Short mmCIF file of C-alpha atoms in Angstrom, two decimals:
data_model
loop_
_atom_site.label_atom_id
_atom_site.label_comp_id
_atom_site.label_asym_id
_atom_site.label_seq_id
_atom_site.Cartn_x
_atom_site.Cartn_y
_atom_site.Cartn_z
CA MET H 1 35.25 5.35 21.01
CA LEU H 2 31.57 4.57 20.54
CA SER H 3 31.14 7.77 18.50
CA THR H 4 33.61 6.36 15.96
CA LEU H 5 31.63 3.12 15.84
CA VAL H 6 28.46 5.13 15.28
CA SER H 7 30.05 7.02 12.37
CA ILE H 8 31.32 3.86 10.72
CA CYS H 9 27.95 2.10 11.06
CA ALA H 10 26.13 5.15 9.74
CA PHE H 11 28.45 5.24 6.72
CA LEU H 12 28.02 1.55 5.97
CA SER H 13 24.30 1.53 6.70
CA PRO H 14 21.97 1.48 3.66
CA GLY H 15 20.15 4.36 5.30
CA ALA H 16 23.23 6.55 4.89
CA VAL H 17 22.62 6.94 1.17
CA ALA H 18 19.44 7.90 -0.61
CA GLN H 19 17.57 4.74 -1.51
CA GLU H 20 14.19 4.04 -3.01
CA PRO H 21 11.79 2.54 -0.48
CA ALA H 22 11.12 -1.20 -0.60
CA LEU H 23 7.81 -1.50 -2.42
CA PRO H 24 5.68 -4.11 -4.19
CA HIS H 25 5.52 -3.80 -7.95
CA PRO H 26 2.97 -1.31 -9.33
CA SER H 27 -0.59 -2.29 -10.18
CA LEU H 28 -0.92 0.64 -12.57
CA PRO H 29 1.30 1.37 -15.57
CA VAL H 30 3.96 3.80 -14.32
CA ARG H 31 6.80 6.02 -15.41
CA ASP H 32 9.43 4.55 -13.12
CA ASN H 33 11.94 7.33 -13.67
CA GLU H 34 9.80 9.92 -11.90
CA GLY H 35 9.48 10.38 -8.16
CA GLU H 36 5.73 10.83 -8.37
CA VAL H 37 5.21 7.12 -9.02
CA TYR H 38 5.64 6.50 -5.29
CA LEU H 39 2.51 8.50 -4.56
CA ASN H 40 -0.97 7.01 -4.65
CA ASP H 41 -2.85 10.00 -6.01
CA ASN H 42 -5.84 8.30 -7.64
CA VAL H 43 -6.61 5.87 -10.43
CA SER H 44 -6.89 8.70 -12.92
CA GLY H 45 -3.36 9.93 -12.38
CA TYR H 46 0.05 8.33 -12.37
CA GLY H 47 -0.22 6.69 -8.97
CA ARG H 48 1.37 3.33 -8.34
CA TRP H 49 -1.57 1.38 -6.94
CA ILE H 50 -5.34 1.49 -6.67
CA ALA H 51 -5.52 1.35 -2.86
CA LEU H 52 -2.15 0.55 -1.28
CA ASN H 53 -0.21 3.13 0.68
CA PRO H 54 2.57 1.41 2.67
CA GLY H 55 3.14 3.30 5.91
CA TRP H 56 6.93 3.15 5.73
CA ILE H 57 7.02 5.43 2.65
CA GLU H 58 6.29 8.53 4.71
CA ARG H 59 7.38 7.20 8.10
CA GLY H 60 10.87 6.37 7.00
CA THR H 61 11.44 4.53 10.27
CA ASP H 62 14.58 2.45 10.58
CA THR H 63 15.65 0.90 13.88
CA ALA H 64 19.07 0.08 12.44
CA ALA H 65 22.33 0.47 14.34
CA GLY H 66 22.88 4.20 13.90
CA SER H 67 20.01 5.44 16.04
CA ARG H 68 20.46 2.75 18.68
CA LEU H 69 24.20 3.35 18.97
CA SER H 70 23.64 7.08 19.19
CA LEU H 71 21.36 6.52 22.18
CA LEU H 72 23.91 4.19 23.80
CA SER H 73 26.59 6.81 23.25
CA ARG H 74 24.57 9.42 25.13
CA VAL H 75 24.03 7.05 28.05
CA ALA H 76 27.70 6.00 28.09
CA ALA H 77 28.80 9.63 28.27
CA ALA H 78 26.40 10.32 31.14
CA GLU H 79 27.49 7.21 33.06
CA GLY H 80 31.20 7.54 32.30
CA VAL H 81 31.69 3.92 31.19
CA GLY H 82 34.63 2.65 29.15
CA GLU H 83 34.83 1.75 25.49
CA GLU H 84 34.82 -2.00 26.14
CA THR H 85 31.55 -1.75 28.06
CA GLN H 86 30.05 0.43 25.36
CA GLN H 87 30.87 -2.17 22.70
CA THR H 88 29.35 -4.88 24.88
CA TRP H 89 26.12 -2.86 25.09
CA ALA H 90 26.10 -2.35 21.32
CA SER H 91 26.49 -6.09 20.68
CA ALA H 92 23.93 -7.17 23.29
CA THR H 93 21.19 -4.81 22.08
CA ALA H 94 21.56 -5.36 18.32
CA PRO H 95 18.21 -6.36 16.74
CA THR H 96 18.26 -9.98 15.65
CA PRO H 97 17.11 -10.81 12.09
CA VAL H 98 14.31 -13.36 11.81
CA VAL H 99 13.57 -16.26 9.48
CA LEU H 100 10.49 -15.86 7.27
CA ASN H 101 8.38 -18.51 5.56
CA TYR H 102 5.90 -17.22 2.99
CA ARG H 103 3.73 -18.73 0.28
CA ILE H 104 1.29 -17.01 -2.07
CA LEU H 105 -1.18 -18.88 -4.26
CA ALA H 106 -3.22 -17.46 -7.15
CA SER H 107 -6.09 -19.61 -8.41
CA GLY H 108 -4.51 -22.53 -6.56
CA LYS H 109 -1.06 -22.14 -8.15
CA GLU H 110 2.03 -21.08 -6.24
CA VAL H 111 3.19 -17.70 -7.55
CA LEU H 112 5.64 -16.61 -4.81
CA ALA H 113 7.24 -18.60 -2.00
CA GLY H 114 10.42 -18.64 0.00
CA ARG H 115 12.30 -18.97 3.24
CA GLU H 116 14.82 -16.30 4.13
CA SER H 117 16.20 -13.98 6.77
CA ALA H 118 14.82 -10.47 7.24
CA PRO H 119 15.93 -7.51 9.37
CA LEU H 120 13.79 -5.70 11.92
CA GLY H 121 12.77 -2.09 11.47
CA LYS H 122 13.56 -1.96 7.76
CA ALA H 123 11.10 -2.65 4.95
CA ILE H 124 11.99 -5.33 2.41
CA ALA H 125 10.36 -6.40 -0.85
CA LEU H 126 10.06 -9.98 -2.10
CA SER H 127 9.07 -10.15 -5.75
CA ASP H 128 8.78 -12.36 -8.80
CA SER H 129 7.60 -10.11 -11.61
CA ARG H 130 8.14 -8.91 -15.16
CA ARG H 131 7.77 -5.50 -16.74
CA LEU H 132 6.88 -4.53 -20.28
CA SER H 133 7.69 -1.16 -21.86
CA GLU H 134 4.57 0.44 -23.27
CA ILE H 135 3.32 3.83 -24.45
CA LEU H 136 1.37 5.41 -21.60
CA ASP H 137 0.61 8.80 -23.06
CA PHE H 138 1.74 11.50 -25.50
CA ASN H 139 3.15 14.91 -24.80
CA VAL H 140 3.19 17.41 -27.63
CA GLU H 141 5.88 19.69 -28.93
CA ILE H 142 4.94 22.66 -31.06
CA ALA H 143 6.63 25.57 -32.74
CA SER H 144 5.92 27.92 -35.60
CA GLY H 145 4.87 25.77 -38.50
CA ALA H 146 5.51 22.47 -36.73
CA GLY H 147 3.79 20.13 -34.27
CA ILE H 148 4.66 16.61 -33.17
CA LEU H 149 3.61 14.15 -30.45
CA ASP H 150 6.23 12.94 -27.98
CA PRO H 151 5.52 9.40 -26.68
CA VAL H 152 5.61 8.87 -22.91
CA VAL H 153 6.96 5.36 -22.40
CA GLY H 154 6.57 3.56 -19.08
CA HIS H 155 6.23 0.08 -17.66
CA GLN H 156 3.37 -2.33 -17.22
CA HIS H 157 4.14 -4.93 -14.54
CA ARG H 158 2.84 -8.42 -13.92
CA GLY H 159 3.72 -10.94 -11.24
CA THR H 160 3.60 -11.17 -7.45
CA SER H 161 5.23 -8.98 -4.83
CA LEU H 162 5.17 -8.92 -1.04
CA ALA H 163 6.71 -5.98 0.78
CA LEU H 164 6.79 -5.92 4.57
CA GLU H 165 8.23 -4.20 7.59
CA LEU H 166 8.73 -5.99 10.92
CA GLN H 167 8.95 -4.33 14.32
CA PRO H 168 9.66 -6.21 17.55
CA ILE H 169 7.11 -6.58 20.34
CA PRO H 170 9.33 -7.53 23.30
CA GLY H 171 8.86 -11.07 24.53
CA MET H 172 5.79 -11.63 22.32
CA GLY H 173 6.40 -11.50 18.57
CA TRP H 174 6.45 -8.96 15.78
CA GLN H 175 4.20 -6.28 14.43
CA ALA H 176 4.19 -6.76 10.66
CA GLU H 177 2.92 -4.39 8.00
CA PHE H 178 2.28 -6.09 4.64
CA ALA H 179 1.77 -4.72 1.15
CA LEU H 180 0.80 -7.48 -1.29
CA VAL H 181 0.29 -7.17 -5.06
CA HIS H 182 -0.55 -9.86 -7.59
CA SER H 183 -1.26 -8.85 -11.18
CA THR H 184 -1.64 -10.29 -14.65
CA THR H 185 -1.79 -8.49 -17.97
CA ALA H 186 -4.17 -9.05 -20.86
CA PRO H 187 -3.27 -8.59 -24.54
CA GLY H 188 -3.81 -4.98 -25.53
CA VAL H 189 -5.78 -3.82 -28.54
CA PRO H 190 -5.02 -0.69 -30.58
CA LEU H 191 -6.87 2.41 -29.47
CA GLN H 192 -8.76 3.86 -32.40
CA ASP H 193 -8.18 7.58 -32.05
CA GLY H 194 -9.02 8.74 -35.56
CA TYR H 195 -6.00 11.03 -35.56
CA ALA H 196 -3.74 10.86 -38.61
CA GLN H 197 -0.83 12.21 -36.57
CA MET H 198 -1.04 9.54 -33.86
CA ASP H 199 -1.03 5.77 -34.14
CA GLY H 200 0.20 2.69 -32.28
CA LYS H 201 -1.10 3.34 -28.75
CA MET H 202 -2.40 0.08 -27.24
CA ARG H 203 -5.08 -0.13 -24.60
CA LEU H 204 -3.34 -1.33 -21.44
CA ILE H 205 -5.29 -3.93 -19.45
CA GLU H 206 -4.21 -5.32 -16.09
CA HIS H 207 -6.01 -7.61 -13.63
CA ILE H 208 -4.91 -6.73 -10.09
CA ALA H 209 -5.22 -7.86 -6.49
CA GLU H 210 -3.86 -5.68 -3.68
CA CYS H 211 -3.87 -6.03 0.08
CA GLY H 212 -2.37 -3.87 2.81
CA LEU H 213 -2.61 -4.56 6.54
CA THR H 214 -0.79 -4.48 9.86
CA THR H 215 -0.97 -7.48 12.18
CA VAL H 216 0.83 -9.41 14.92
CA VAL H 217 2.87 -12.47 14.01
CA LYS H 218 3.82 -14.83 16.82
CA PRO H 219 6.64 -17.40 16.54
CA ASN H 220 5.73 -20.44 14.44
CA LYS H 221 2.09 -19.31 14.01
CA VAL H 222 0.79 -19.10 10.43
CA MET H 223 -0.93 -15.86 9.42
CA GLN H 224 -3.27 -16.18 6.42
CA VAL H 225 -4.95 -13.72 4.06
CA GLU H 226 -7.59 -14.73 1.52
CA LEU H 227 -8.85 -12.55 -1.33
CA ALA H 228 -11.84 -13.32 -3.54
CA ASN H 229 -11.86 -14.85 -7.01
CA LEU H 230 -11.86 -11.50 -8.78
CA GLY H 231 -9.47 -9.81 -11.20
CA PRO H 232 -6.46 -12.15 -11.43
CA GLY H 233 -8.24 -14.89 -9.45
CA LYS H 234 -8.42 -16.01 -5.84
CA VAL H 235 -5.25 -15.05 -3.93
CA VAL H 236 -4.15 -16.71 -0.67
CA MET H 237 -1.11 -15.71 1.40
CA GLU H 238 0.44 -17.79 4.19
CA PHE H 239 3.17 -16.26 6.35
CA SER H 240 5.08 -17.30 9.47
CA ILE H 241 8.26 -16.51 11.41
CA GLU H 242 10.40 -19.35 12.77
CA SER H 243 12.61 -17.33 15.12
CA ALA H 244 12.40 -16.97 18.89
CA PRO H 245 10.43 -13.98 20.13
CA PRO H 246 12.29 -10.65 20.38
CA ALA H 247 14.22 -9.94 23.56
CA GLY H 248 12.29 -8.32 26.35
CA VAL H 249 14.12 -6.09 28.79
CA MET H 250 17.90 -5.97 28.32
CA VAL H 251 19.91 -5.29 31.49
CA LEU H 252 22.97 -3.15 30.74
CA ALA H 253 24.10 -2.61 34.34
CA GLU H 254 22.75 -2.92 37.87
CA ASP H 255 20.78 0.29 37.50
CA LEU H 256 20.42 0.42 33.68
CA ALA H 257 17.77 -1.44 31.64
CA MET H 258 16.92 -1.06 27.98
CA VAL H 259 13.80 -1.96 26.01
CA ALA H 260 12.86 -1.58 22.34
CA VAL H 261 9.21 -0.59 21.81
CA PRO H 262 9.05 0.86 18.26
CA THR H 263 5.36 -0.05 17.95
CA LEU H 264 4.61 2.45 20.71
CA ALA H 265 6.94 5.10 19.28
CA SER H 266 4.90 5.17 16.05
CA THR H 267 1.70 6.14 17.88
CA PRO H 268 0.45 9.64 18.78
CA SER H 269 0.64 8.61 22.46
CA TRP H 270 4.42 8.14 22.49
CA SER H 271 5.13 11.34 24.45
CA ASN H 272 2.45 10.38 26.98
CA TYR H 273 4.13 7.03 27.56
CA LEU H 274 7.48 8.72 28.13
CA ASN H 275 6.01 11.25 30.55
CA THR H 276 4.40 8.46 32.58
CA TRP H 277 7.58 6.38 32.76
CA GLU H 278 9.65 9.41 33.77
CA ASP H 279 7.62 9.59 36.96
CA ASP H 280 9.11 6.24 38.02
CA SER H 281 12.62 6.30 36.57
CA ASN H 282 15.16 8.46 34.79
CA LEU H 283 15.25 7.64 31.11
CA TRP H 284 16.88 8.29 27.75
CA SER H 285 14.89 7.66 24.56
CA ASN H 286 14.77 8.27 20.82
CA SER H 287 12.01 8.56 18.24
CA GLU H 288 12.55 4.95 17.06
CA GLY H 289 11.34 3.49 20.36
CA PHE H 290 14.59 2.58 22.14
CA VAL H 291 14.39 3.52 25.82
CA ILE H 292 17.03 3.16 28.54
CA PHE H 293 15.93 3.48 32.16
CA GLN H 294 18.29 4.42 35.00
CA GLY H 295 17.86 4.12 38.75
CA ASP H 296 16.57 1.76 41.41
CA ASN H 297 13.32 1.22 39.47
CA ALA H 298 14.96 0.82 36.05
CA LEU H 299 14.15 -2.88 35.59
CA THR H 300 10.60 -2.54 36.90
CA THR H 301 9.80 0.44 34.67
CA ALA H 302 11.37 -1.23 31.62
CA ASN H 303 9.08 -4.21 32.19
CA VAL H 304 6.12 -1.82 32.38
CA ALA H 305 7.13 -0.39 28.99
CA ALA H 306 7.40 -3.87 27.47
CA ALA H 307 3.98 -4.77 28.88
CA ALA H 308 2.49 -1.62 27.33
CA ALA H 309 3.74 -2.70 23.88
CA ILE H 310 2.20 -6.14 24.35
CA ALA H 311 -1.09 -4.67 25.57
CA GLN H 312 -1.37 -2.46 22.50
CA ALA H 313 -0.95 -5.42 20.11
CA LYS H 314 -4.62 -6.39 19.96
CA PRO H 315 -5.36 -8.83 17.09
CA PHE H 316 -8.40 -8.27 14.94
CA GLY H 317 -9.91 -10.86 12.59
CA LEU H 318 -12.25 -9.98 9.74
CA ALA H 319 -14.05 -12.23 7.27
CA LEU H 320 -16.20 -10.68 4.53
CA THR H 321 -18.65 -12.47 2.27
CA VAL H 322 -20.24 -10.77 -0.72
CA GLN H 323 -23.32 -12.25 -2.38
CA THR H 324 -25.75 -11.14 -5.10
CA ILE H 325 -29.48 -11.68 -4.75
CA GLU H 326 -31.46 -11.54 -8.01
CA ASP H 327 -35.26 -11.78 -7.91
CA GLY H 328 -34.92 -13.27 -4.45
CA VAL H 329 -32.50 -15.98 -5.61
CA GLU H 330 -29.14 -16.04 -3.83
CA GLY H 331 -26.09 -16.15 -6.07
CA ASP H 332 -22.52 -17.34 -5.56
CA VAL H 333 -20.61 -16.18 -2.49
CA SER H 334 -17.23 -14.43 -2.66
CA GLN H 335 -15.21 -14.57 0.53
CA LEU H 336 -12.29 -12.53 1.82
CA SER H 337 -10.52 -12.84 5.17
CA TRP H 338 -7.76 -10.99 6.97
CA GLN H 339 -5.92 -10.89 10.30
CA GLY H 340 -5.10 -7.38 11.43
CA LEU H 341 -4.64 -5.15 14.44
CA GLN H 342 -7.32 -3.13 16.13
CA ASN H 343 -7.28 0.53 15.06
CA HIS H 344 -5.07 -0.28 12.05
CA PRO H 345 -6.71 -0.21 8.59
CA ILE H 346 -7.07 -3.26 6.37
CA ILE H 347 -7.03 -2.20 2.70
CA PHE H 348 -7.76 -4.20 -0.43
CA ALA H 349 -8.52 -3.78 -4.13
CA GLN H 350 -9.34 -6.43 -6.73
CA GLY H 351 -10.43 -6.03 -10.31
CA THR H 352 -9.29 -4.80 -13.70
CA VAL H 353 -7.56 -1.58 -14.74
CA ARG H 354 -7.76 -0.36 -18.34
CA ASP H 355 -7.01 2.99 -19.87
CA ALA H 356 -9.30 5.00 -22.12
CA LEU H 357 -9.00 8.05 -24.35
CA THR H 358 -11.29 10.45 -22.52
CA ASP H 359 -10.18 13.95 -23.51
CA TRP H 360 -8.15 16.07 -25.92
CA ASP H 361 -6.16 19.18 -25.16
CA VAL H 362 -4.84 21.33 -27.98
CA GLU H 363 -1.68 23.29 -28.59
CA VAL H 364 -1.46 26.08 -31.17
CA ALA H 365 1.30 28.30 -32.46
CA SER H 366 1.87 30.40 -35.48
CA VAL H 367 0.68 28.37 -38.54
CA SER H 368 0.64 25.11 -36.56
CA ARG H 369 -1.69 23.12 -34.37
CA VAL H 370 -1.66 19.73 -32.70
CA ALA H 371 -4.11 17.78 -30.53
CA ASP H 372 -2.90 16.39 -27.20
CA PRO H 373 -4.69 13.20 -26.03
CA TYR H 374 -5.57 12.46 -22.40
CA PHE H 375 -5.70 8.84 -21.22
CA GLU H 376 -7.43 7.88 -17.98
CA ASN H 377 -6.96 4.69 -15.95
CA LEU H 378 -10.35 3.17 -15.10
CA PHE H 379 -10.92 0.52 -12.45
CA SER H 380 -13.66 -2.12 -12.40
CA GLY H 381 -13.93 -4.27 -9.30
CA ALA H 382 -14.02 -3.89 -5.53
CA GLN H 383 -11.89 -1.85 -3.18
CA GLY H 384 -12.27 -1.16 0.50
CA GLU H 385 -10.86 -0.17 3.85
CA PHE H 386 -11.82 -1.57 7.26
CA THR H 387 -10.70 -0.46 10.73
CA GLY H 388 -12.05 -2.51 13.64
CA ARG H 389 -11.86 -2.24 17.41
CA ARG H 390 -13.42 -3.46 20.62
CA ARG H 391 -15.08 -0.63 22.49
CA ALA H 392 -14.90 0.01 26.23
CA ASP H 393 -18.32 -1.63 26.64
CA GLY H 394 -17.04 -4.83 25.02
CA LYS H 395 -18.88 -4.41 21.71
CA ILE H 396 -17.07 -4.61 18.36
CA GLU H 397 -17.36 -1.85 15.78
CA VAL H 398 -15.81 -1.27 12.38
CA ASP H 399 -15.23 1.78 10.21
CA LEU H 400 -16.09 0.55 6.74
CA ASP H 401 -15.59 2.12 3.32
CA ILE H 402 -16.07 -0.27 0.42
CA GLU H 403 -16.90 0.45 -3.20
CA PHE H 404 -17.93 -1.81 -6.07
CA SER H 405 -17.61 -0.44 -9.61
CA VAL H 406 -18.24 -1.56 -13.16
CA VAL H 407 -16.86 0.42 -16.11
CA ASP H 408 -18.50 0.11 -19.51
CA LEU H 409 -16.34 1.38 -22.36
CA LEU H 410 -19.06 2.45 -24.76
CA GLU H 411 -18.50 2.84 -28.48
CA SER H 412 -16.21 5.78 -29.11
CA ARG H 413 -17.68 8.73 -30.97
CA GLN H 414 -16.24 11.35 -33.25
CA ILE H 415 -15.79 14.94 -32.22
CA ARG H 416 -14.59 17.80 -34.39
CA LEU H 417 -11.74 19.80 -32.92
CA ALA H 418 -11.10 21.96 -35.96
CA ALA H 419 -12.66 22.59 -39.34
CA ALA H 420 -10.71 22.37 -42.56
CA THR H 421 -8.89 25.54 -43.53
CA SER H 422 -7.65 26.68 -46.90
CA GLY H 423 -4.18 28.03 -47.38
CA GLU H 424 -3.83 31.79 -47.24
CA VAL H 425 -1.27 34.53 -47.00
CA GLY H 426 -1.35 36.75 -43.94
CA TYR H 427 0.94 39.04 -42.01
CA ASP H 428 2.73 35.97 -40.68
CA GLY H 429 3.40 34.75 -44.16
CA LYS H 430 1.89 31.77 -45.96
CA VAL H 431 -0.43 29.64 -43.84
CA PRO H 432 -0.77 26.09 -45.23
CA ALA H 433 -4.12 24.41 -45.71
CA SER H 434 -5.19 22.06 -42.89
CA PRO H 435 -7.72 19.21 -42.99
CA ALA H 436 -10.61 18.95 -40.55
CA GLN H 437 -9.69 17.31 -37.29
CA ASP H 438 -12.41 14.73 -36.54
CA LEU H 439 -11.08 12.68 -33.64
CA ALA H 440 -12.39 9.83 -31.54
CA ILE H 441 -13.21 10.17 -27.86
CA GLU H 442 -14.37 7.52 -25.39
CA THR H 443 -17.13 8.25 -22.89
CA PRO H 444 -16.95 5.48 -20.27
CA GLU H 445 -20.02 4.78 -18.16
CA VAL H 446 -19.17 4.00 -14.54
CA ALA H 447 -21.61 2.27 -12.17
CA GLU H 448 -20.72 2.47 -8.48
CA LEU H 449 -22.14 1.11 -5.26
CA LYS H 450 -20.69 2.26 -1.93
CA PHE H 451 -21.04 1.14 1.67
CA GLN H 452 -19.60 3.67 4.08
CA GLY H 453 -19.96 4.31 7.79
CA THR H 454 -19.24 3.00 11.28
CA TYR H 455 -21.18 -0.16 12.10
CA LEU H 456 -21.71 -1.99 15.38
CA ALA H 457 -21.56 -5.78 15.38
CA ASP H 458 -24.07 -7.99 17.19
CA GLU H 459 -23.09 -10.17 20.14
CA LYS H 460 -21.56 -12.71 17.72
CA GLY H 461 -19.37 -10.09 16.01
CA ARG H 462 -21.57 -10.06 12.89
CA ILE H 463 -22.72 -7.21 10.65
CA VAL H 464 -25.15 -7.72 7.73
CA LEU H 465 -25.61 -5.03 5.08
CA ILE H 466 -28.03 -5.33 2.13
CA ARG H 467 -28.55 -2.75 -0.59
CA SER H 468 -30.21 -2.59 -3.98
CA ALA H 469 -27.70 -2.73 -6.84
CA THR H 470 -29.77 -1.84 -9.92
CA SER H 471 -27.17 0.45 -11.50
CA LEU H 472 -24.35 -1.95 -10.79
CA LEU H 473 -25.88 -5.36 -11.52
CA GLY H 474 -29.28 -4.81 -13.15
CA GLU H 475 -32.90 -4.65 -12.11
CA ALA H 476 -34.27 -6.59 -9.15
CA THR H 477 -30.75 -7.20 -7.88
CA ARG H 478 -29.37 -6.67 -4.40
CA LEU H 479 -25.94 -6.99 -2.88
CA ARG H 480 -25.45 -8.51 0.56
CA LEU H 481 -22.32 -8.03 2.68
CA VAL H 482 -21.75 -10.09 5.81
CA LEU H 483 -18.84 -9.20 8.11
CA ASN H 484 -17.74 -11.57 10.85
CA MET H 485 -15.29 -9.99 13.28
CA THR H 486 -13.26 -11.15 16.22
CA ALA H 487 -11.25 -8.90 18.52
CA GLU H 488 -9.33 -9.60 21.73
#
């Protein structure tokens, strides 16, 4: 019975057991044993990255056998077909893995490359990285007459990772979501905290480059991403798929046709698509984008569904140049380029992360006290998000949110958390003498420059933005951004 086959496949499927999502290595130092590391809260917390947020973390989509076979089982029961036919359907509609070629360069050197097979509908991670155990923070433990700091040990990663999820676009190619991280670490230096009870915490420094985007990859066509020479250096990614394009409409019987359109199922318009197709043909569907049409118009309507998936896959190219202008003199140009999809965000971050001692909490109990340090991750560099589209009137527009920041770790200064106390005898018994607590605190100065809004390109797909950058780069300095966009 097909139901037995479904149960067996569900048991053997990786999705049948709780698994961590496939992710690139962290840009920020993390405590890997806690679930919160998969969240991207902000650079001040214990997030995993500066900007990345792979869509498959929350989506949890998986077009593996279980869901597909469950749909086939429903149709088989309705049509009254035998087990042999059901197994033929299951074999004929199984998603075919594809062959990937990928190569990532950092400052001209190959840091990650390979050729391998990858499934459809399931995120995978390709990585060449190392991790170093380091002290991230201190918790404190306190009781009557005693106080001690409890080190929080985590991991600082360096290397290159590429995580991706592929979804078929019938007869055309694949929609691919990428999450790319390249990072290097710098030697840490001891943090001077001035606290006799705490020593040995190193300042953690990491140079990072991140990129997240969704695009269309066609067979044997190279997709390229280029990030600027910032943070860990210029990063270039080349990616292609050697396999034949995914199957279009699959005919199960004279009046039954099946199509896989997961890229449509992930959109808010999925129910609208189904309602429209139901006007022309009976259908069965699931949330993963498998649809089976039944009736005289089954093949025609299935082809309409496949065409809708192709029509939605609208490529979007974006090249960004950043240039300083000081006293009217143009400086060096930094260039970034991506290939994405219209109405899908392109995200990047490049720069340096370092932690700083920016606050102290305190814990007190009977005849004891202890100071609790707070370390904050600070990011210097550039990060941004772009979402482009071609409007109904043919003009190209982009939602842009980009920020440049420079963090200056000024000289730390001393603050007094507690004065010296002499020993005394009170109702709680003998209270020991305590020295003054004069501790160090860092007061980072952060300069930021933001460009944010929706901008309309000229007839050549070009947007030019110029803004003064005195706080960021010094007096008589401007920053010029030029965006060149192409959209089908």
